[in-house]
PDB file of C-alpha atoms in Angstrom:
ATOM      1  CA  UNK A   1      36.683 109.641  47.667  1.00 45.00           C
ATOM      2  CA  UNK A   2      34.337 109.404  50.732  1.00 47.00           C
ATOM      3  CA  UNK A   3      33.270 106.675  52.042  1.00 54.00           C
ATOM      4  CA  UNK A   4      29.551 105.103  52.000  1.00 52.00           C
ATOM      5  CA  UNK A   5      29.765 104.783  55.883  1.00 51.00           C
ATOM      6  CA  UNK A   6      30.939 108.674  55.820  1.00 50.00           C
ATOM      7  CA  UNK A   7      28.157 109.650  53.866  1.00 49.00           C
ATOM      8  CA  UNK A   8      25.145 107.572  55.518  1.00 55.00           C
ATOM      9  CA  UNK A   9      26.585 109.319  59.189  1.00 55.00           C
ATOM     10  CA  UNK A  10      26.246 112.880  57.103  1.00 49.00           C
ATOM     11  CA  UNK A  11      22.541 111.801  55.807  1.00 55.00           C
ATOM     12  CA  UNK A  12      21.942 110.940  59.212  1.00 55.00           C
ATOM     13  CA  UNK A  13      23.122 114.243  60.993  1.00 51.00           C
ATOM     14  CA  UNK A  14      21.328 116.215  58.404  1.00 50.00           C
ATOM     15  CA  UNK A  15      18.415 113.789  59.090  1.00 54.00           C
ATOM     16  CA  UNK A  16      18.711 114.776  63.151  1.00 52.00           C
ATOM     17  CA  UNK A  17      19.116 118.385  62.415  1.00 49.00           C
ATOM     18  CA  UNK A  18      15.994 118.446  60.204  1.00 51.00           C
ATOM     19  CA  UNK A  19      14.159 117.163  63.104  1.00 49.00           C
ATOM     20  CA  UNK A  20      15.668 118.041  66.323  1.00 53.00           C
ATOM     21  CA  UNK A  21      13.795 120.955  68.277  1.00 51.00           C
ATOM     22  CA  UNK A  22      15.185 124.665  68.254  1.00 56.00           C
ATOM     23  CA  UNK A  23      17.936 125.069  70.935  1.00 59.00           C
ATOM     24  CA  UNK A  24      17.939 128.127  73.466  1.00 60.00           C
ATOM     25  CA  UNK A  25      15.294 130.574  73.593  1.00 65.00           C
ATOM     26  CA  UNK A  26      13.282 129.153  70.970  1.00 78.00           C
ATOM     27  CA  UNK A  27      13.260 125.395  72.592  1.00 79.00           C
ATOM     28  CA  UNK A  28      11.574 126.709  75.076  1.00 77.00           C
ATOM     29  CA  UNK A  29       8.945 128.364  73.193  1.00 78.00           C
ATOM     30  CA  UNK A  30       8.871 125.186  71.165  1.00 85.00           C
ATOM     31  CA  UNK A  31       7.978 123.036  74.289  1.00 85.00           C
ATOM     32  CA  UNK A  32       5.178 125.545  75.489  1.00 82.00           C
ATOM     33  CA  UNK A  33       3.650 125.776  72.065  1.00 86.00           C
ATOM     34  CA  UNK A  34       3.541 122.335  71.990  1.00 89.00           C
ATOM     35  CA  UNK A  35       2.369 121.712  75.219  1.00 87.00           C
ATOM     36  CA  UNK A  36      -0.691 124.427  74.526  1.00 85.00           C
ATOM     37  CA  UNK A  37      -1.742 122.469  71.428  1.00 89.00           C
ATOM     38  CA  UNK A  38      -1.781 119.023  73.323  1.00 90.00           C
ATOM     39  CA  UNK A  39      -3.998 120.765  76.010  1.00 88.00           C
ATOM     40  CA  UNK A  40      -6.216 122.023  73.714  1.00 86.00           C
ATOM     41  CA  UNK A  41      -6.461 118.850  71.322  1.00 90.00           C
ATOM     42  CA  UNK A  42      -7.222 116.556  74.907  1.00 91.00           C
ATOM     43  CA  UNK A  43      -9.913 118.930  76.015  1.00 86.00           C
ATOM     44  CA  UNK A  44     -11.463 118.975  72.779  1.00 89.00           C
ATOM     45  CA  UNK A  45     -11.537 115.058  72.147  1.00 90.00           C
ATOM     46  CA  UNK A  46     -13.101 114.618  75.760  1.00 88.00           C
ATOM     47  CA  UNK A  47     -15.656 118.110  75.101  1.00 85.00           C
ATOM     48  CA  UNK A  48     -16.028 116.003  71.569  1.00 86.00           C
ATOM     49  CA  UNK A  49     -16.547 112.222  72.984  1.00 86.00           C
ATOM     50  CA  UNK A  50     -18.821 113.894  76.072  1.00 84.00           C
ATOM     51  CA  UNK A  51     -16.883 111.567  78.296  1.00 88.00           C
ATOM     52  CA  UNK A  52     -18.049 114.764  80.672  1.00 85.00           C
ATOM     53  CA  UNK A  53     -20.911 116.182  80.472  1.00 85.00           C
ATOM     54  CA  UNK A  54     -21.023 119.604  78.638  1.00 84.00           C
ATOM     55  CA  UNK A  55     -22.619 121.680  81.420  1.00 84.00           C
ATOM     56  CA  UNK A  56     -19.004 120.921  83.564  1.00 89.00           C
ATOM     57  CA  UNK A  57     -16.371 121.294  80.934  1.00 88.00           C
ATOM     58  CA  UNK A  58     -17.481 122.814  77.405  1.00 91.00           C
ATOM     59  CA  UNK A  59     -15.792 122.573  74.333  1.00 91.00           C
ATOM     60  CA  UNK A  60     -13.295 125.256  73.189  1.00 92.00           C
ATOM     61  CA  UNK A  61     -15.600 126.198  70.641  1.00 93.00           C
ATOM     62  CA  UNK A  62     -18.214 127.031  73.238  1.00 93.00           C
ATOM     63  CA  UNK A  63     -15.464 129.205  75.524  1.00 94.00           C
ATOM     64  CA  UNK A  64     -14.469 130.984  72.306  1.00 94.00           C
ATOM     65  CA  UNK A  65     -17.924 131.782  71.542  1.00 94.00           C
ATOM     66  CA  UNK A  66     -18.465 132.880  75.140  1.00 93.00           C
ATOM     67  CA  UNK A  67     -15.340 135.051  74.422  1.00 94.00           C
ATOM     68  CA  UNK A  68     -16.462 136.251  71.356  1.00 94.00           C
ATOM     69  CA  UNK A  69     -19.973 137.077  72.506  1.00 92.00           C
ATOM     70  CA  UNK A  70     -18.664 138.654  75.794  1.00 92.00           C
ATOM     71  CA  UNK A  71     -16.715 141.186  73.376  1.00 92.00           C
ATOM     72  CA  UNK A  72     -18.995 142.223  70.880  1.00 92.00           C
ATOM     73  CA  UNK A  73     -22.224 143.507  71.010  1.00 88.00           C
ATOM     74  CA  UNK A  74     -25.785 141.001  70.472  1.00 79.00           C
ATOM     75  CA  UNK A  75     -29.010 141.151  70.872  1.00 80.00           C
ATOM     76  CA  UNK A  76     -30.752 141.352  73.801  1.00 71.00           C
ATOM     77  CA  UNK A  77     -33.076 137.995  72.821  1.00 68.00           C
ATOM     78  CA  UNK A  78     -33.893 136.144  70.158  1.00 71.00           C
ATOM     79  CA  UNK A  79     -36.566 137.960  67.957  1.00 70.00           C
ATOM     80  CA  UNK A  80     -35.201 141.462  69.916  1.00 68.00           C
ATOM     81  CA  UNK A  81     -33.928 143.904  67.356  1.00 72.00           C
ATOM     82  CA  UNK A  82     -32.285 145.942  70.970  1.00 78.00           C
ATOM     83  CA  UNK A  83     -28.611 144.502  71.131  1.00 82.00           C
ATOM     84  CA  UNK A  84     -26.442 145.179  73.736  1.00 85.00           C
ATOM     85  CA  UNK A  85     -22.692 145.373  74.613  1.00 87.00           C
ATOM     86  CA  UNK A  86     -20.998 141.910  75.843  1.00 84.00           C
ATOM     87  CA  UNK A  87     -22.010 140.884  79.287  1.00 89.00           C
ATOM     88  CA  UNK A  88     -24.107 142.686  82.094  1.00 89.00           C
ATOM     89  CA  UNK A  89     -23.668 145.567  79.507  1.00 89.00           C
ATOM     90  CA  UNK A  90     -20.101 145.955  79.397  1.00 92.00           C
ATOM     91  CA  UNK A  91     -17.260 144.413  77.456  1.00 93.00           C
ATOM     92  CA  UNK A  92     -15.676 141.728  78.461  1.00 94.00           C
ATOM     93  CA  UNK A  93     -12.290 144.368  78.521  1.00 94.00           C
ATOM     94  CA  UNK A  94     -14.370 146.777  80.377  1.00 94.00           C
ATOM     95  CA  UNK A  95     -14.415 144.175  83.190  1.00 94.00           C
ATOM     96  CA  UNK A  96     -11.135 143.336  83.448  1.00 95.00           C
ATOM     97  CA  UNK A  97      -9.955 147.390  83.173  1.00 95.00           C
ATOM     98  CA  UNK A  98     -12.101 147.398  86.078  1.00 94.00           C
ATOM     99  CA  UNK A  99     -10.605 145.227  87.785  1.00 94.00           C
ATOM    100  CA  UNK A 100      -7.384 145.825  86.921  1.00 95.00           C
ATOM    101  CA  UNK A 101      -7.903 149.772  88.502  1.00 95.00           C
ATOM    102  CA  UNK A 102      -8.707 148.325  91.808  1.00 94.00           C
ATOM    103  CA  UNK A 103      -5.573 146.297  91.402  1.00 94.00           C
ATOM    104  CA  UNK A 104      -3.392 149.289  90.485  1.00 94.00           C
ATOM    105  CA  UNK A 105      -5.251 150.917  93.804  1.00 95.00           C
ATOM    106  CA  UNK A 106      -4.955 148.339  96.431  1.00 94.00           C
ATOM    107  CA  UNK A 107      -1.852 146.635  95.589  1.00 94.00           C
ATOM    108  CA  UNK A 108      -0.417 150.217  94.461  1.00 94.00           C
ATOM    109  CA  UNK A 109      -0.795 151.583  97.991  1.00 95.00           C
ATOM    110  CA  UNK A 110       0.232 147.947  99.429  1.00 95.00           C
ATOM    111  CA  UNK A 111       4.012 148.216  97.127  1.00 94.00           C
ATOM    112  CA  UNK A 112       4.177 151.790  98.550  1.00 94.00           C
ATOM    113  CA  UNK A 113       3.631 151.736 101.913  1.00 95.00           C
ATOM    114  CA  UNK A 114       5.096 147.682 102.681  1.00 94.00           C
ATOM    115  CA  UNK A 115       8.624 148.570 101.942  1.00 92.00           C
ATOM    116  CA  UNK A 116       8.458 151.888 104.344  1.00 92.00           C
ATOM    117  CA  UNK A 117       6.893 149.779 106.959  1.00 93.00           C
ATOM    118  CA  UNK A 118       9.163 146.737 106.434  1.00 92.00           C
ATOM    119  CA  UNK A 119      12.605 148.530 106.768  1.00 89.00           C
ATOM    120  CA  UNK A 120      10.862 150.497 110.199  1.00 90.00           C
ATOM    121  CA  UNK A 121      10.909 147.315 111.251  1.00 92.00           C
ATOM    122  CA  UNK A 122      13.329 145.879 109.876  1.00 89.00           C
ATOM    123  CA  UNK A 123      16.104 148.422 111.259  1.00 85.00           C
ATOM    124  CA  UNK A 124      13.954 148.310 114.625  1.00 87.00           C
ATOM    125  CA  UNK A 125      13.492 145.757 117.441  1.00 88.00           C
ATOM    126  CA  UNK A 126      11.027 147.442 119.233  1.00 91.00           C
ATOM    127  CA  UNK A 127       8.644 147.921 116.765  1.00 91.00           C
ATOM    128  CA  UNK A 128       9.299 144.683 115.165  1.00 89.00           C
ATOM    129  CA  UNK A 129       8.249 143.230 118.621  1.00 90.00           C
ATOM    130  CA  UNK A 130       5.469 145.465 118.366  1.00 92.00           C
ATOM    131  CA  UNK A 131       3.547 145.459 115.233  1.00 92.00           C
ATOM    132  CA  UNK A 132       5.080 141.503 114.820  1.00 89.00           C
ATOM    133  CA  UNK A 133       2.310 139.635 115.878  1.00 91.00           C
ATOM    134  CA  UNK A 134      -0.225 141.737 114.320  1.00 91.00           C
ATOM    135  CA  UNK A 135       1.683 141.748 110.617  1.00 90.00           C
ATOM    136  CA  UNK A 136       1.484 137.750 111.074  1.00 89.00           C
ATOM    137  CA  UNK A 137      -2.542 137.960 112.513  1.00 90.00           C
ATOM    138  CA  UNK A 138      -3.111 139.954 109.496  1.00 88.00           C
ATOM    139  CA  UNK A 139      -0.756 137.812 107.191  1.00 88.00           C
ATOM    140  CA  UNK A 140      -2.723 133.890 108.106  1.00 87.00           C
ATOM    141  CA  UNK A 141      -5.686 135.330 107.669  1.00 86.00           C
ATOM    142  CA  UNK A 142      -8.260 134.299 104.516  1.00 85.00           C
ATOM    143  CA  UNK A 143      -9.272 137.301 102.436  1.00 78.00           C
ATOM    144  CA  UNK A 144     -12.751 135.860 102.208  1.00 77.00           C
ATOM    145  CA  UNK A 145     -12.468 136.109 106.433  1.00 82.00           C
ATOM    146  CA  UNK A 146     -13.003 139.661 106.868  1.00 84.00           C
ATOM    147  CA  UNK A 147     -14.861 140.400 103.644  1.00 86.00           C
ATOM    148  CA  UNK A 148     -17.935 140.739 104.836  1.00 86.00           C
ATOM    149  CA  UNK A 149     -16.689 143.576 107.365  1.00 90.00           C
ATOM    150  CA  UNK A 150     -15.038 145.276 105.627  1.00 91.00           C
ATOM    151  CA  UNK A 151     -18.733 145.515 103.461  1.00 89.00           C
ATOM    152  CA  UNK A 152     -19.926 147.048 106.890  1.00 91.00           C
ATOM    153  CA  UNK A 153     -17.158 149.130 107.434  1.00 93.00           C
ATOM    154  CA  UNK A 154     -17.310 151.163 103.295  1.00 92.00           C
ATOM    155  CA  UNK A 155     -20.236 149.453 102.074  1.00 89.00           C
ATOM    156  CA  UNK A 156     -20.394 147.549  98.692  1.00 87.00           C
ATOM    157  CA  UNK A 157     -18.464 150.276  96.794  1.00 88.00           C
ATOM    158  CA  UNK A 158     -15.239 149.871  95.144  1.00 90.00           C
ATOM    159  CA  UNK A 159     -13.544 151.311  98.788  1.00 93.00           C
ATOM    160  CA  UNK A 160     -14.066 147.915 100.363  1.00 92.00           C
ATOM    161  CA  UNK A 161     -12.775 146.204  97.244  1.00 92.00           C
ATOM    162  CA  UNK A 162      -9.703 148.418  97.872  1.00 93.00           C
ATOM    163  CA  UNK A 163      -9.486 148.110 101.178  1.00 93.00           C
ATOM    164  CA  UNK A 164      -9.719 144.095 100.762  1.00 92.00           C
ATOM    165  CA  UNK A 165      -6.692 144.110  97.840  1.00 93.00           C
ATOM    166  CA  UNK A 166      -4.471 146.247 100.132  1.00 94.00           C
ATOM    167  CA  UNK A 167      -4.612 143.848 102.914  1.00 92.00           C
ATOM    168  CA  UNK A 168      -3.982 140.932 100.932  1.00 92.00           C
ATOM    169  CA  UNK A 169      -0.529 142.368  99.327  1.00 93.00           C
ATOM    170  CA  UNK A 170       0.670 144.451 102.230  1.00 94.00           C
ATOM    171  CA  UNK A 171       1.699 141.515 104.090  1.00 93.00           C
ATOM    172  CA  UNK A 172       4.137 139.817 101.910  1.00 93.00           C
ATOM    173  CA  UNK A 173       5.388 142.867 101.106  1.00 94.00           C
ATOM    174  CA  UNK A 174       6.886 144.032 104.414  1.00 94.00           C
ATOM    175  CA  UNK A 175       7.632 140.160 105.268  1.00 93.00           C
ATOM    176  CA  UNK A 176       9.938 140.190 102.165  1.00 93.00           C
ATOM    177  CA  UNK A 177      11.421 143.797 103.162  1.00 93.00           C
ATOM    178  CA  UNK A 178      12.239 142.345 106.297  1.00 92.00           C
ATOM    179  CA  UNK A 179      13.793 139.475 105.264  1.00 91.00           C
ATOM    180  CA  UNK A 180      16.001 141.756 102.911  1.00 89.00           C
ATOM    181  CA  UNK A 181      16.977 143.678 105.635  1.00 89.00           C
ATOM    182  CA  UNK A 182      17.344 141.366 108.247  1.00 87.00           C
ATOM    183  CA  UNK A 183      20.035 138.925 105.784  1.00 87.00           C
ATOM    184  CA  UNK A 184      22.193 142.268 105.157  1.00 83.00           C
ATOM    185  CA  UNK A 185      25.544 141.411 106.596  1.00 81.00           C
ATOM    186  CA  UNK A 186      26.659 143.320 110.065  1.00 81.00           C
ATOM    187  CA  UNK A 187      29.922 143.602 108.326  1.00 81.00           C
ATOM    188  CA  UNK A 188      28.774 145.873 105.428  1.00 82.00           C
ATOM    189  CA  UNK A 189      26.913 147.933 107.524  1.00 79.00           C
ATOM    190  CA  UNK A 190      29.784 148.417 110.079  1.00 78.00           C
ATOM    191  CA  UNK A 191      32.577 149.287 106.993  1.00 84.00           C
ATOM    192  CA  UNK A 192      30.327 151.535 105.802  1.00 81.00           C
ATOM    193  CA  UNK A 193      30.124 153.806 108.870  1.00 81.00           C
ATOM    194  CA  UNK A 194      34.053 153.517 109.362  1.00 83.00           C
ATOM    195  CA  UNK A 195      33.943 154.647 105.890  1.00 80.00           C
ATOM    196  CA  UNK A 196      32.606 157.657 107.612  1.00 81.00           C
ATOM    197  CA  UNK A 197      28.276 156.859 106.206  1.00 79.00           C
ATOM    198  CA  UNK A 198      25.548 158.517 108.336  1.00 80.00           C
ATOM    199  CA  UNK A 199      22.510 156.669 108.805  1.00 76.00           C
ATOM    200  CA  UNK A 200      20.756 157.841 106.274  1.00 80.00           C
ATOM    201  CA  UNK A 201      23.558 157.128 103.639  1.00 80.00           C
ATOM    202  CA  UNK A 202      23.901 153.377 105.274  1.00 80.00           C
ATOM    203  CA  UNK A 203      19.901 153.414 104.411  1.00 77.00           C
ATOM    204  CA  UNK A 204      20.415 154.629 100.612  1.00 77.00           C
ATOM    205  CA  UNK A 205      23.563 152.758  99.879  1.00 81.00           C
ATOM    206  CA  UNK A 206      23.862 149.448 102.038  1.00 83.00           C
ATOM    207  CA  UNK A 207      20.634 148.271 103.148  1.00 83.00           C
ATOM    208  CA  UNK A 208      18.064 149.955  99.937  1.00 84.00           C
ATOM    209  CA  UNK A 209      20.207 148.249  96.886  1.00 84.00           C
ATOM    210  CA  UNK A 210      21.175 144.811  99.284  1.00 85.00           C
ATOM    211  CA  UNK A 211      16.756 144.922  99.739  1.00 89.00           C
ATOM    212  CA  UNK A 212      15.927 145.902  96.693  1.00 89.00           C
ATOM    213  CA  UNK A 213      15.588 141.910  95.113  1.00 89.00           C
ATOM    214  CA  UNK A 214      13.812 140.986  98.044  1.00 91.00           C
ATOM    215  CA  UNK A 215      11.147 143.692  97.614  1.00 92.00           C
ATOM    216  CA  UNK A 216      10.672 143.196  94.223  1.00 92.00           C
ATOM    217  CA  UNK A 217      10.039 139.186  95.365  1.00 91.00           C
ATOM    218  CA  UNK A 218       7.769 140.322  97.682  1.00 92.00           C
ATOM    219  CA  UNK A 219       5.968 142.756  95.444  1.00 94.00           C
ATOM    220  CA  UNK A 220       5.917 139.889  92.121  1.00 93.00           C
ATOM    221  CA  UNK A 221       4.186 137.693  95.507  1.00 92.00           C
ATOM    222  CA  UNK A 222       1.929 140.169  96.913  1.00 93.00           C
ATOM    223  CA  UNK A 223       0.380 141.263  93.266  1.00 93.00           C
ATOM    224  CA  UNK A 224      -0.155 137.907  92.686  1.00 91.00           C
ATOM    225  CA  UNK A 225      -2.192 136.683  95.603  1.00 90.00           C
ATOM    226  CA  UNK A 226      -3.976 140.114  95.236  1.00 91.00           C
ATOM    227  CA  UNK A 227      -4.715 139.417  91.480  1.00 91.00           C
ATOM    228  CA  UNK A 228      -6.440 135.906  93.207  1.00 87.00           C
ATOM    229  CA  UNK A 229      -8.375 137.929  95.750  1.00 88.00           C
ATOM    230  CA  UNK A 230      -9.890 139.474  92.895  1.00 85.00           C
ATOM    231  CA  UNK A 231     -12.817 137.324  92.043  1.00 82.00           C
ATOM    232  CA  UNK A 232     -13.561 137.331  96.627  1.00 83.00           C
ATOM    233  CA  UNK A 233     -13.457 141.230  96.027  1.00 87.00           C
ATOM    234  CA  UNK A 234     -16.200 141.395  93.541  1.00 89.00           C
ATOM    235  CA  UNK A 235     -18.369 139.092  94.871  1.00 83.00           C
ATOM    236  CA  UNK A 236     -21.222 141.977  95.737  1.00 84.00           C
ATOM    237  CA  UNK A 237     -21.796 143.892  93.571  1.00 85.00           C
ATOM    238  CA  UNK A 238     -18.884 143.301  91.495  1.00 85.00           C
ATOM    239  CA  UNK A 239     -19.689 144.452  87.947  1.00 91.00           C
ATOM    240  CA  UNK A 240     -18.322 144.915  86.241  1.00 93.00           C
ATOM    241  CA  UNK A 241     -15.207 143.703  87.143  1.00 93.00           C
ATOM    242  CA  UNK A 242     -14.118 140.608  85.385  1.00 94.00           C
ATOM    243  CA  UNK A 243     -13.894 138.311  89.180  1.00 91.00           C
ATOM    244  CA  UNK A 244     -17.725 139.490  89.631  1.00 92.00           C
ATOM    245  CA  UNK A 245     -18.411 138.234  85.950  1.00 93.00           C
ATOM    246  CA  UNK A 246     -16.793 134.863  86.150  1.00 93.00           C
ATOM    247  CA  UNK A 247     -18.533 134.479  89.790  1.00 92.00           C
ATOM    248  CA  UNK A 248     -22.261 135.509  87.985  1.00 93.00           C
ATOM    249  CA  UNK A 249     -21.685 133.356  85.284  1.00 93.00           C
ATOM    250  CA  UNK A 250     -20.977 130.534  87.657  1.00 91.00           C
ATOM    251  CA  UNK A 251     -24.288 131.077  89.456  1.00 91.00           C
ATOM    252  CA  UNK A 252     -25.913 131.234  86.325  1.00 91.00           C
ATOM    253  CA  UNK A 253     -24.347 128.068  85.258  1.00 91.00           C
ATOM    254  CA  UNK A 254     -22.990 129.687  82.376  1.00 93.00           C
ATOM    255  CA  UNK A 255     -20.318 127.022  82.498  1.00 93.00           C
ATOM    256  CA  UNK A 256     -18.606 128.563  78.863  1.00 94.00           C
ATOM    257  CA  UNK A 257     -18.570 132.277  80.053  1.00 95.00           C
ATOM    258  CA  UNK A 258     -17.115 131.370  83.552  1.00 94.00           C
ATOM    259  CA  UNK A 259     -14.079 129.091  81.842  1.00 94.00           C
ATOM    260  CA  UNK A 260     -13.487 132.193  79.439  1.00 95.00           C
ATOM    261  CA  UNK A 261     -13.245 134.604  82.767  1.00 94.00           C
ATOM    262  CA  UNK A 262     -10.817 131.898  84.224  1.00 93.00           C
ATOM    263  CA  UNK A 263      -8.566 131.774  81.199  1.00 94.00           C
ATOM    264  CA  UNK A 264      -8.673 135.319  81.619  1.00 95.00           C
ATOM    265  CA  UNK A 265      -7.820 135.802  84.763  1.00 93.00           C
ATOM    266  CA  UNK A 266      -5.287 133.770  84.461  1.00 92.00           C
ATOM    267  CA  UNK A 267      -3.390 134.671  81.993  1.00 93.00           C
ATOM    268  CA  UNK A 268      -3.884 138.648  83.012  1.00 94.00           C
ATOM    269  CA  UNK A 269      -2.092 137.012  86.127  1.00 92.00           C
ATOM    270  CA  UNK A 270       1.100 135.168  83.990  1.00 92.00           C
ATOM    271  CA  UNK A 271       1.341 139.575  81.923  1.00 94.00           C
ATOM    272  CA  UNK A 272       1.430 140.784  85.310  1.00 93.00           C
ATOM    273  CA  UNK A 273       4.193 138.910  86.852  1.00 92.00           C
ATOM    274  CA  UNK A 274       5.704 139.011  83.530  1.00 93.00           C
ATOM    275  CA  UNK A 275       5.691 142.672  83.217  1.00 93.00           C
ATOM    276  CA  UNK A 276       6.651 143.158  87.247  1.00 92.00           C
ATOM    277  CA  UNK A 277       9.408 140.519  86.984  1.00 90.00           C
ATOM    278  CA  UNK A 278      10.955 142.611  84.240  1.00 91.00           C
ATOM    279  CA  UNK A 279      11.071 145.832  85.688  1.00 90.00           C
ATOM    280  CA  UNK A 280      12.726 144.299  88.765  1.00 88.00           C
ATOM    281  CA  UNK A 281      15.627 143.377  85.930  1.00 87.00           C
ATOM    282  CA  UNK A 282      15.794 146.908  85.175  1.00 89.00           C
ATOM    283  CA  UNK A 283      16.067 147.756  88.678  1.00 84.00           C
ATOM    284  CA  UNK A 284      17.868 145.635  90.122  1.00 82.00           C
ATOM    285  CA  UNK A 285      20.624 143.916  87.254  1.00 78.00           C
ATOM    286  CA  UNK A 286      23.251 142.969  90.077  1.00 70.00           C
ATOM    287  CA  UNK A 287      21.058 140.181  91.124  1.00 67.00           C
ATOM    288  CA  UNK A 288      22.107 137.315  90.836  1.00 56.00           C
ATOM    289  CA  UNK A 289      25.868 138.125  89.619  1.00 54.00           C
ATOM    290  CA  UNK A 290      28.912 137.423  91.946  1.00 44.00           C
TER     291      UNK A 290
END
């Protein structure tokens, strides 16, 4: 026969089980779901209590109606049969596909050329005692610094946007690609030419693959302090463009709209580093492995 003492320790296992949180993958999404919902319930009591006022931190409700409102179409006043599409007649989507084009643009042309330019100088004293200086002038430098000429330079268009996106990620690009390069051992490099390797060969199948998680650090970096440069980018005439929104909704004190633009923004930012941090999995699975 068991026991009683057996079978209260079984009740109480099957008690902890019942209750305990999921193990693995799903802990994790356990904690953050959890987390979200205490967020959310502690801004709403304090939005609910007005411990602050409303005009500096709205409810939820009032963000998701901002959200809502920014997405669908309205009309134009009340009493004004004319409705028009979300905010400064576009979408609220239409902004951030705005956006996100001079993203793909800047930053594009920044994960394209940085690499090229970071092994040159990399593989190269010279130039690296060259163009140094200037990569780390250009690197310390605030985006909202030369803004305003690069406006003089290409104007208000989307070229100086462009032009301000690419010279936010190229930097920590190249300063990754030379950091890859530079911690390559001497050793490889040298049994790889007794192995009878050209140069270019020692390029393709030493230094490129020994870089390539480096890069793809830099890149996950560079995309991300371009994706903050966004809302500096738009600030003339930046609509639409969801940065320009979110900084017109500010001056408007449209405290609701601008916190809907932030949550955004931000989590366009956590998709993109998602999305860039995977494909660095696919292309590079030896990291990380003995």
């Amino acid at each position: 026969m068991i026991s009683i003492g057996a079978a209260r320790s079984a009740t109480d296992a099957a008690n902890q089980a019942r209750f305990a949180l999921p193990t693995g993958p799903l802990r994790g999404l356990a904690v953050r779901v959890l987390s979200l919902v205490v967020l959310l319930a502690v801004w709403w009591a304090v939005a609910a209590a007005k411990w602050i006022d409303p005009q500096f931190l709205p409810g939820p409700r009032a963000v998701w109606d901002a959200f809502v409102r920014a997405n669908s179409w309205h009309p134009l006043a009340p009493g004004v049969p004319r409705e028009v599409p979300g905010e400064q007649n576009y979408f609220l989507w239409e902004h951030l596909v705005a956006s996100l084009q001079r993203i793909f643009v800047g930053a594009g042309a920044a994960v394209i050329l940085g690499p090229i330019v970071g092994f040159a100088l990399g593989t190269s004293k010279t130039l690296a005692t060259i163009i140094g200086p200037y990569l780390n002038f250009l690197r310390t430098l605030p985006p909202l610094g030369y803004i305003g000429l690069l406006i003089v330079w290409f104007g208000i268009g989307d070229t100086s946007k462009i032009w301000l996106l690419f010279l936010a990620a190229f930097p920590p690009v190249v300063v990754a690609t030379i950091a890859g390069v530079q911690q390559v051992s001497v050793d490889r490099i040298n049994a790889a030419r007794s192995l009878g390797a050209n140069r270019l060969q020692v390029i393709s199948r030493v230094l490129l693959p020994a870089t390539l998680p480096e890069v793809i650090g830099g890149i996950r970096v560079a995309v991300g302090f371009a994706w903050t440069t966004v809302v500096a980018a738009e600030l003339n005439n930046g609509i639409p463009g969801i940065g320009g929104l979110a900084f017109l909704a500010g001056q408007q004190l449209n405290t609701p709209l601008t916190m809907a633009c932030i949550i955004v923004i931000g989590l366009t930012a956590l998709i993109l580093d998602a999305v860039i941090s995977w494909i660095g999995t696919l292309v590079v699975p030896w990291k990380g492995k003995a």
